Coordinates of C-alpha atoms and ligand atoms in Angstrom, one line a residue:
M1 CA 0.0 0.0 0.0
I2 CA 2.7 2.5 0.9
S3 CA 6.5 2.7 0.4
V4 CA 8.5 4.7 2.9
I5 CA 11.8 6.2 2.1
C6 CA 14.3 7.5 4.5
C7 CA 17.7 9.0 3.5
T8 CA 20.3 9.5 6.2
M9 CA 23.9 10.5 6.7
R10 CA 23.8 10.0 10.5
E11 CA 24.5 6.8 12.3
E12 CA 23.1 8.1 15.6
F13 CA 19.5 8.1 14.3
I14 CA 19.4 4.4 13.5
D15 CA 16.9 3.6 16.3
N16 CA 14.7 6.6 15.4
V17 CA 14.5 5.5 11.7
F18 CA 13.4 2.0 12.6
E19 CA 11.0 3.0 15.4
N20 CA 9.2 5.6 13.4
Y21 CA 8.5 3.1 10.7
L22 CA 7.7 0.0 12.9
K23 CA 5.1 1.8 14.9
Q24 CA 3.1 2.8 11.8
R25 CA -0.4 1.3 12.0
L26 CA -0.6 0.1 8.4
P27 CA -0.9 -3.5 7.2
E28 CA 1.1 -3.2 4.0
K29 CA 4.2 -1.2 3.9
E30 CA 7.9 -1.3 3.2
L31 CA 10.8 0.9 4.3
I32 CA 13.7 1.7 2.0
I33 CA 16.6 3.2 3.9
I34 CA 19.3 5.0 1.9
L35 CA 22.6 5.6 3.7
N36 CA 24.0 8.6 1.8
Q37 CA 27.7 8.2 2.9
S38 CA 30.3 5.6 2.1
A39 CA 31.7 5.8 5.7
M40 CA 28.4 4.6 7.2
D41 CA 28.3 1.1 8.6
L42 CA 26.1 -0.7 6.2
K43 CA 26.5 -4.1 8.0
R44 CA 25.2 -2.6 11.3
W45 CA 22.0 -1.3 9.5
E46 CA 21.5 -4.6 7.6
E47 CA 21.9 -6.5 10.9
K48 CA 19.2 -4.4 12.5
A49 CA 16.9 -4.8 9.5
K50 CA 17.3 -8.6 9.5
P51 CA 14.2 -9.5 11.5
Y52 CA 12.0 -7.2 9.2
P53 CA 11.6 -8.6 5.7
D54 CA 9.9 -5.3 4.7
I55 CA 12.9 -3.2 5.5
S56 CA 15.8 -2.9 3.0
V57 CA 19.0 -0.9 3.4
H58 CA 21.0 0.6 0.5
Q59 CA 24.1 2.7 0.4
L60 CA 25.2 5.5 -2.0
P61 CA 28.3 7.6 -1.8
E62 CA 28.0 11.1 -0.4
S63 CA 28.7 12.5 -3.9
T64 CA 25.1 11.5 -4.6
T65 CA 22.8 14.4 -4.0
L66 CA 19.8 14.0 -1.7
G67 CA 17.5 14.5 -4.7
E68 CA 19.2 11.6 -6.5
C69 CA 19.0 9.4 -3.4
L70 CA 15.3 10.0 -3.2
N71 CA 14.9 9.2 -6.9
Y72 CA 16.9 6.0 -6.5
G73 CA 14.8 5.0 -3.5
I74 CA 11.5 5.7 -5.2
H75 CA 12.7 3.7 -8.2
L76 CA 12.9 0.6 -5.8
C77 CA 9.4 1.1 -4.4
K78 CA 6.9 -1.7 -4.7
H79 CA 3.8 0.4 -3.9
H80 CA 2.3 3.3 -5.6
I81 CA 2.1 5.7 -2.7
I82 CA 5.4 7.1 -1.4
A83 CA 6.1 8.7 2.0
K84 CA 9.3 10.4 2.8
L85 CA 10.4 10.3 6.5
D86 CA 13.3 12.3 8.0
D87 CA 15.8 10.4 10.1
D88 CA 15.6 12.6 13.2
D89 CA 12.0 13.7 13.4
Y90 CA 9.1 12.1 15.4
Y91 CA 6.3 10.3 13.6
G92 CA 3.4 9.0 15.7
P93 CA 1.8 5.6 15.2
N94 CA -1.2 7.0 13.3
Y95 CA 0.9 9.3 11.1
L96 CA 0.8 7.3 7.8
E97 CA -2.7 6.0 8.4
N98 CA -4.1 9.5 8.8
Q99 CA -2.2 11.0 5.9
L100 CA -3.4 8.2 3.7
R101 CA -7.0 8.6 4.8
M102 CA -6.9 12.3 3.9
M103 CA -5.3 11.6 0.6
K104 CA -8.1 9.2 -0.3
R105 CA -10.9 11.4 1.1
M106 CA -9.7 14.5 -0.6
N107 CA -8.5 12.7 -3.7
A108 CA -5.2 14.6 -3.3
D109 CA -2.0 13.9 -5.4
V110 CA 0.2 15.0 -2.5
V111 CA -0.5 15.2 1.2
C112 CA 1.8 16.9 3.7
K113 CA 1.8 19.3 6.7
R114 CA 2.4 23.0 7.0
T115 CA 1.5 23.7 10.7
V116 CA 3.8 21.4 12.8
Y117 CA 5.1 21.0 16.3
M118 CA 8.8 21.8 16.5
F119 CA 11.1 20.8 19.3
F120 CA 14.0 23.2 19.7
E121 CA 16.5 20.9 21.2
N122 CA 19.0 23.3 22.8
K123 CA 16.3 25.4 24.4
K124 CA 14.2 22.4 25.4
K125 CA 11.1 24.2 24.0
I126 CA 8.2 23.1 22.0
G127 CA 6.5 25.5 19.5
L128 CA 3.7 25.2 17.0
H129 CA 5.1 26.4 13.7
L130 CA 2.8 28.5 11.5
A131 CA 0.0 28.0 14.1
N132 CA -2.3 30.4 12.4
K133 CA -2.1 29.0 8.9
E134 CA -5.2 27.2 7.7
K135 CA -5.1 23.4 8.1
N136 CA -7.0 20.6 6.3
T137 CA -7.0 22.5 3.1
F138 CA -5.5 22.5 -0.4
V139 CA -2.6 24.9 -0.8
K140 CA -1.8 27.2 -3.7
R141 CA 1.8 28.0 -2.6
A142 CA 4.7 25.9 -1.5
G143 CA 5.8 28.3 1.2
G144 CA 5.8 26.7 4.7
V145 CA 5.0 23.2 3.5
K146 CA 7.2 20.7 5.2
G147 CA 9.1 18.3 2.9
S148 CA 9.7 15.9 5.8
T149 CA 5.9 15.1 5.7
L150 CA 5.5 14.5 2.0
V151 CA 3.2 11.6 1.0
I152 CA 2.9 11.5 -2.8
K153 CA 1.4 9.3 -5.4
K154 CA 4.0 7.7 -7.5
Y155 CA 2.7 9.0 -10.8
V156 CA 3.5 12.5 -9.6
W157 CA 7.1 11.6 -9.0
E158 CA 7.3 9.8 -12.3
D159 CA 6.3 13.0 -13.9
I160 CA 8.4 15.4 -11.9
N161 CA 11.3 13.6 -10.1
F162 CA 13.4 15.2 -7.4
R163 CA 16.1 17.7 -8.6
H164 CA 19.7 16.6 -8.2
V165 CA 20.4 19.0 -5.4
N166 CA 21.3 18.6 -1.7
I167 CA 19.3 21.5 -0.3
G168 CA 15.7 22.5 -0.9
E169 CA 15.0 19.4 -3.1
D170 CA 11.6 19.0 -1.6
F171 CA 10.7 22.7 -1.7
E172 CA 11.5 22.6 -5.4
F173 CA 9.5 19.4 -5.8
I174 CA 6.4 20.9 -4.1
K175 CA 6.7 24.0 -6.3
R176 CA 6.8 22.0 -9.4
C177 CA 3.9 19.9 -8.3
L178 CA 1.8 23.0 -8.1
W179 CA 3.1 24.4 -11.5
N180 CA 2.1 21.1 -13.1
G181 CA -1.4 21.2 -11.7
Y182 CA -1.2 18.5 -9.1
N183 CA -3.1 19.3 -5.9
I184 CA -1.5 19.4 -2.5
Y185 CA -3.4 19.0 0.7
V186 CA -2.1 20.0 4.1
T187 CA -3.4 18.1 7.2
D188 CA -3.3 19.2 10.8
E189 CA -0.4 19.3 13.2
N190 CA -1.0 15.9 14.9
D191 CA 1.2 12.8 14.6
Y192 CA 4.4 14.6 13.9
V193 CA 7.1 16.6 15.6
C194 CA 10.0 18.2 13.8
L195 CA 13.3 18.2 15.6
R196 CA 15.4 21.3 15.4
R197 CA 19.0 20.9 16.5
W198 CA 21.2 23.9 16.8
K199 CA 24.1 22.4 14.8
G200 CA 23.9 19.9 12.1
N201 CA 23.0 19.4 8.5
H202 CA 19.7 21.1 8.2
T203 CA 18.3 21.4 4.7
W204 CA 16.4 24.5 5.5
K205 CA 18.3 27.7 5.1
I206 CA 16.0 29.5 7.5
N207 CA 17.6 29.4 10.9
N208 CA 16.0 28.3 14.2
L209 CA 15.6 31.8 15.5
A210 CA 13.4 32.7 12.6
L211 CA 11.4 29.5 13.1
I212 CA 10.9 30.4 16.8
Q213 CA 9.6 33.8 15.7
Q214 CA 7.1 32.1 13.4
S215 CA 6.0 29.7 16.1
K216 CA 3.5 29.9 18.9
M217 CA 5.6 28.7 21.8
L218 CA 3.9 26.1 23.9
G219 CA 6.2 25.4 26.8
E220 CA 9.2 23.2 27.8
A221 CA 9.9 19.6 27.4
N222 CA 13.1 17.5 27.9
T223 CA 12.6 15.3 24.9
I224 CA 10.1 14.8 22.1
M225 CA 8.8 11.7 23.8
A226 CA 8.2 13.6 27.1
F227 CA 6.2 16.1 25.1
I228 CA 4.2 13.4 23.3
E229 CA 3.4 11.7 26.7
E230 CA 2.3 14.9 28.2
K231 CA 0.1 15.7 25.1
N232 CA -1.5 12.2 25.2
K233 CA -2.1 12.6 28.9
M234 CA -3.8 16.0 28.4
E235 CA -6.0 14.5 25.7
G236 CA -6.9 11.6 27.9
K237 CA -5.1 9.0 25.8
V238 CA -2.8 7.7 28.4
I239 CA -4.6 5.4 30.8
R240 CA -2.9 4.0 33.8
P241 CA -2.9 0.2 34.0
V242 CA -6.3 -1.0 35.0
Y243 CA -6.4 -3.5 37.8
N244 CA -10.1 -3.5 38.8
L245 CA -12.9 -1.1 38.6
G246 CA -14.8 -1.3 41.9
L247 CA -18.2 -1.1 40.2
E248 CA -21.6 -1.0 41.8
S249 CA -23.2 -3.3 39.4
R250 CA -22.7 -7.1 39.6
R251 CA -20.4 -7.4 36.6
I252 CA -17.1 -9.3 36.3
A253 CA -14.7 -9.8 33.5
L254 CA -13.2 -13.2 32.8
T255 CA -10.0 -12.9 30.7
F256 CA -8.2 -15.8 29.0
D257 CA -4.6 -15.3 27.9
D258 CA -2.0 -16.9 25.6
G259 CA -4.5 -18.6 23.1
P260 CA -6.2 -19.4 20.9
D261 CA -5.6 -23.1 21.5
P262 CA -7.3 -25.7 19.2
V263 CA -8.2 -28.0 22.1
Y264 CA -9.2 -25.8 25.0
T265 CA -10.4 -22.5 23.5
P266 CA -13.4 -24.2 21.7
K267 CA -14.4 -25.8 25.0
I268 CA -14.3 -22.5 26.9
L269 CA -16.3 -20.9 24.1
D270 CA -18.9 -23.6 24.4
L271 CA -19.2 -23.0 28.1
L272 CA -19.5 -19.3 27.7
Q273 CA -22.2 -19.8 25.1
K274 CA -24.1 -22.1 27.5
Y275 CA -24.1 -19.5 30.2
D276 CA -24.6 -16.6 27.9
A277 CA -21.4 -15.1 29.3
K278 CA -19.0 -12.8 27.4
A279 CA -15.2 -12.9 28.0
T280 CA -12.0 -11.3 26.8
F281 CA -9.3 -13.3 25.1
F282 CA -5.8 -11.8 25.1
V283 CA -4.4 -13.6 22.2
V284 CA -0.7 -14.2 21.2
G285 CA 0.0 -13.4 17.6
E286 CA 1.9 -16.7 17.0
Q287 CA -1.1 -18.7 18.1
L288 CA -3.6 -16.5 16.3
E289 CA -1.7 -17.1 13.1
R290 CA -2.3 -20.8 13.4
H291 CA -5.9 -20.7 14.5
P292 CA -7.6 -17.7 12.9
E293 CA -11.0 -19.5 12.8
L294 CA -11.1 -19.4 16.6
A295 CA -10.7 -15.7 16.6
R296 CA -13.5 -15.3 14.2
R297 CA -15.7 -17.4 16.4
M298 CA -14.8 -15.3 19.4
V299 CA -15.9 -12.1 17.7
D300 CA -19.0 -13.7 16.2
E301 CA -20.1 -14.8 19.6
G302 CA -19.7 -11.4 21.1
H303 CA -16.4 -11.8 22.9
E304 CA -13.6 -9.4 22.9
I305 CA -10.0 -9.9 21.6
G306 CA -7.1 -8.1 23.2
N307 CA -3.4 -7.9 22.2
H308 CA -1.0 -10.0 24.2
S309 CA 2.2 -9.6 22.0
F310 CA 3.3 -11.9 19.2
Y311 CA 5.8 -14.3 20.8
H312 CA 5.0 -13.6 24.5
P313 CA 8.5 -12.4 25.4
Y314 CA 9.5 -10.3 28.4
L315 CA 9.1 -6.9 26.8
T316 CA 11.4 -5.5 29.4
Q317 CA 14.3 -7.4 27.8
L318 CA 13.6 -6.1 24.2
T319 CA 14.8 -3.0 22.3
S320 CA 12.2 -0.4 21.5
S321 CA 12.1 -1.5 17.8
E322 CA 11.4 -5.1 18.9
I323 CA 8.6 -3.9 21.3
Y324 CA 7.0 -2.0 18.5
K325 CA 7.1 -5.0 16.3
E326 CA 5.6 -7.4 18.9
L327 CA 2.6 -5.1 19.4
M328 CA 2.0 -4.0 15.8
D329 CA 2.4 -7.4 14.2
T330 CA -0.3 -8.7 16.6
E331 CA -2.5 -5.7 16.2
L332 CA -2.4 -5.9 12.4
L333 CA -3.0 -9.7 12.4
I334 CA -6.1 -9.3 14.7
R335 CA -7.3 -6.6 12.3
R336 CA -6.8 -8.7 9.3
I337 CA -8.6 -11.7 10.8
T338 CA -11.5 -10.0 12.6
G339 CA -11.7 -6.7 10.8
K340 CA -11.5 -4.9 14.2
R341 CA -8.8 -3.0 15.8
T342 CA -8.3 -3.7 19.5
R343 CA -7.5 -1.0 22.1
I344 CA -6.6 -3.2 25.0
F345 CA -3.3 -4.8 25.8
R346 CA -2.1 -7.2 28.4
L347 CA 1.7 -7.4 29.2
P348 CA 3.3 -10.8 28.9
Y349 CA 4.0 -12.0 32.5
L350 CA 2.5 -8.6 33.4
A351 CA 6.2 -7.4 33.2
N352 CA 6.8 -3.8 32.6
N353 CA 9.1 -0.8 33.0
P354 CA 8.9 2.8 32.0
K355 CA 10.2 2.2 28.5
V356 CA 7.6 -0.5 27.8
M357 CA 4.8 1.5 29.3
Q358 CA 5.8 4.6 27.2
I359 CA 5.5 2.6 24.0
V360 CA 2.2 0.9 25.0
N361 CA 0.7 4.3 25.9
E362 CA 2.1 5.9 22.7
L363 CA 0.3 3.2 20.6
G364 CA -2.9 4.2 22.4
Y365 CA -3.5 1.0 24.3
K366 CA -5.2 0.5 27.6
T367 CA -3.1 -1.8 29.7
I368 CA -5.3 -4.4 31.5
M369 CA -3.8 -6.0 34.6
C370 CA -5.9 -8.3 36.7
S371 CA -7.4 -8.2 40.2
I372 CA -7.7 -11.9 40.6
D373 CA -4.8 -14.1 39.4
T374 CA -5.8 -17.7 39.4
Y375 CA -2.3 -19.1 38.7
D376 CA -4.0 -21.6 36.5
Y377 CA -0.8 -21.8 34.3
K378 CA 0.8 -23.7 37.1
S379 CA -1.5 -26.6 36.4
I380 CA -3.2 -26.5 39.8
E381 CA -6.4 -28.3 40.7
Y382 CA -9.6 -27.0 39.3
R383 CA -11.1 -26.7 42.8
D384 CA -8.4 -24.3 43.8
I385 CA -9.0 -22.1 40.7
V386 CA -12.7 -22.0 41.6
D387 CA -12.0 -21.2 45.2
T388 CA -9.6 -18.4 44.3
V389 CA -12.2 -16.8 42.1
M390 CA -15.2 -17.3 44.3
T391 CA -13.7 -16.3 47.6
S392 CA -12.4 -12.9 46.3
A393 CA -15.1 -12.2 43.6
K394 CA -16.4 -8.7 44.1
K395 CA -18.0 -6.3 41.7
G396 CA -15.9 -5.1 38.8
E397 CA -13.2 -7.8 39.2
I398 CA -10.9 -8.7 36.3
V399 CA -10.0 -12.4 36.5
L400 CA -6.9 -13.8 34.9
L401 CA -7.2 -17.3 33.4
H402 CA -5.4 -19.1 30.5
D403 CA -6.9 -21.0 27.5
C404 CA -3.5 -22.0 26.3
G405 CA 0.0 -22.6 27.6
G406 CA 0.0 -25.9 29.2
D407 CA -2.6 -28.5 30.3
Q408 CA -5.6 -26.3 30.6
A409 CA -8.0 -29.2 31.3
E410 CA -8.3 -28.0 34.9
T411 CA -9.1 -24.5 33.7
V412 CA -11.9 -25.8 31.6
K413 CA -13.4 -27.7 34.5
A414 CA -13.0 -24.7 36.7
V415 CA -14.6 -22.3 34.2
A416 CA -17.7 -24.6 34.0
L417 CA -18.1 -24.2 37.8
I418 CA -17.2 -20.6 38.0
L419 CA -19.8 -19.6 35.4
K420 CA -22.5 -21.5 37.2
K421 CA -21.6 -20.1 40.6
L422 CA -21.3 -16.6 39.3
R423 CA -24.7 -16.8 37.7
N424 CA -26.2 -18.2 40.9
R425 CA -24.8 -15.2 42.8
G426 CA -26.3 -12.8 40.3
Y427 CA -23.1 -11.8 38.5
R428 CA -22.9 -11.1 34.8
C429 CA -19.8 -11.8 32.8
V430 CA -18.9 -9.0 30.4
T431 CA -15.9 -8.1 28.3
V432 CA -13.2 -5.8 29.7
S433 CA -14.2 -3.0 27.3
R434 CA -17.8 -3.2 28.6
L435 CA -16.5 -2.7 32.1
L436 CA -14.3 0.2 31.0
D437 CA -17.1 2.0 29.2
I438 CA -19.3 1.8 32.3
Y439 CA -16.4 3.0 34.3
K440 CA -16.0 6.1 32.0
K441 CA -19.6 7.1 32.3
Q442 CA -19.5 7.1 36.1
Ligands
ZN501 ZN1 0.5 -14.5 29.0

């Protein structure tokens, strides 16, 4: 669907290049990285790209202009929409999806941004550049349009190409698009932050002081990520891990982790059906890939699916790139199979640290912990599982069970009893999201 190109001359942004791409919420994409310097360590980049079949790395000597690098990269593209990402800027998880949506809706040849957040690194300040300019509109002039946010249809490039220059290649490109009658649409300031360093190879001639003068200054931040976290918090997008909800009504959420499993999941689904109970399944991508039909059955019968990573690793031991991949691969697989995007996530082993939580929050997930852990993965007797649940069951409880992982025969037996007992006590089993919605309204 979309080919992403990133040209870089700077080793130090390797993680940023990968992370900006890996977090993108798009099913079909590829990344073409062009190292525009012979001295850069191609092996290191190739090594990092190894786990990702959709990422390729190429190297061109520094005598090649930036414009030529872009043309070379676009030449390699599989898809007919091209996005150009800068190596040092921040792109949010919905960046490409939103740009593409607007491109489609407005039938635009080119989509980009004019009003953008800027992080002035040495001053630790955030500004909104060209805050007063109109957003979500077609533009007639190239002035102020940010080349680092270009998303173009390939036929436009085939007609125009990038000029063989090192500076202002995208400004030229935008100007020639307009001269040639292509329409350019600018979206709003969300999903992107431009990094302004004091020294370095900036392609804009205009200096940072002028940019500050043209910006509405918003306040201070130590890093771009700190700003993003603060912004998400203000917009109510960051939700602290949810343990239980202390509700008044007699509702309870049963959650099943690590499946789907071909033996035990159908049995649990049968029981839920028998008692007209709804549950939440935190699926593991690896299992889901093998048993997609079970996920479809879950959704058909009114249950909810949550993200529980792809290979169930300790996320705390992974790099940021790997964490993004674990979450996004699973999310996209769930979406492909069920047609739905899930907003809830459960941490493998419930293990977390600030880095993990930052990424989970950035991707817009609600992290669901549990208030009753049955320890059923330790293959304990079904009576003990039932006791654990029934002695501590209160309103709004979130119960952690497993439909996969070991011998879950005891879990299945326990679930049959738990459902019966809960019904007799007047409880209703609902999905986690159902509990959360009710929580929000209160
Ligand atoms: Zn698990």
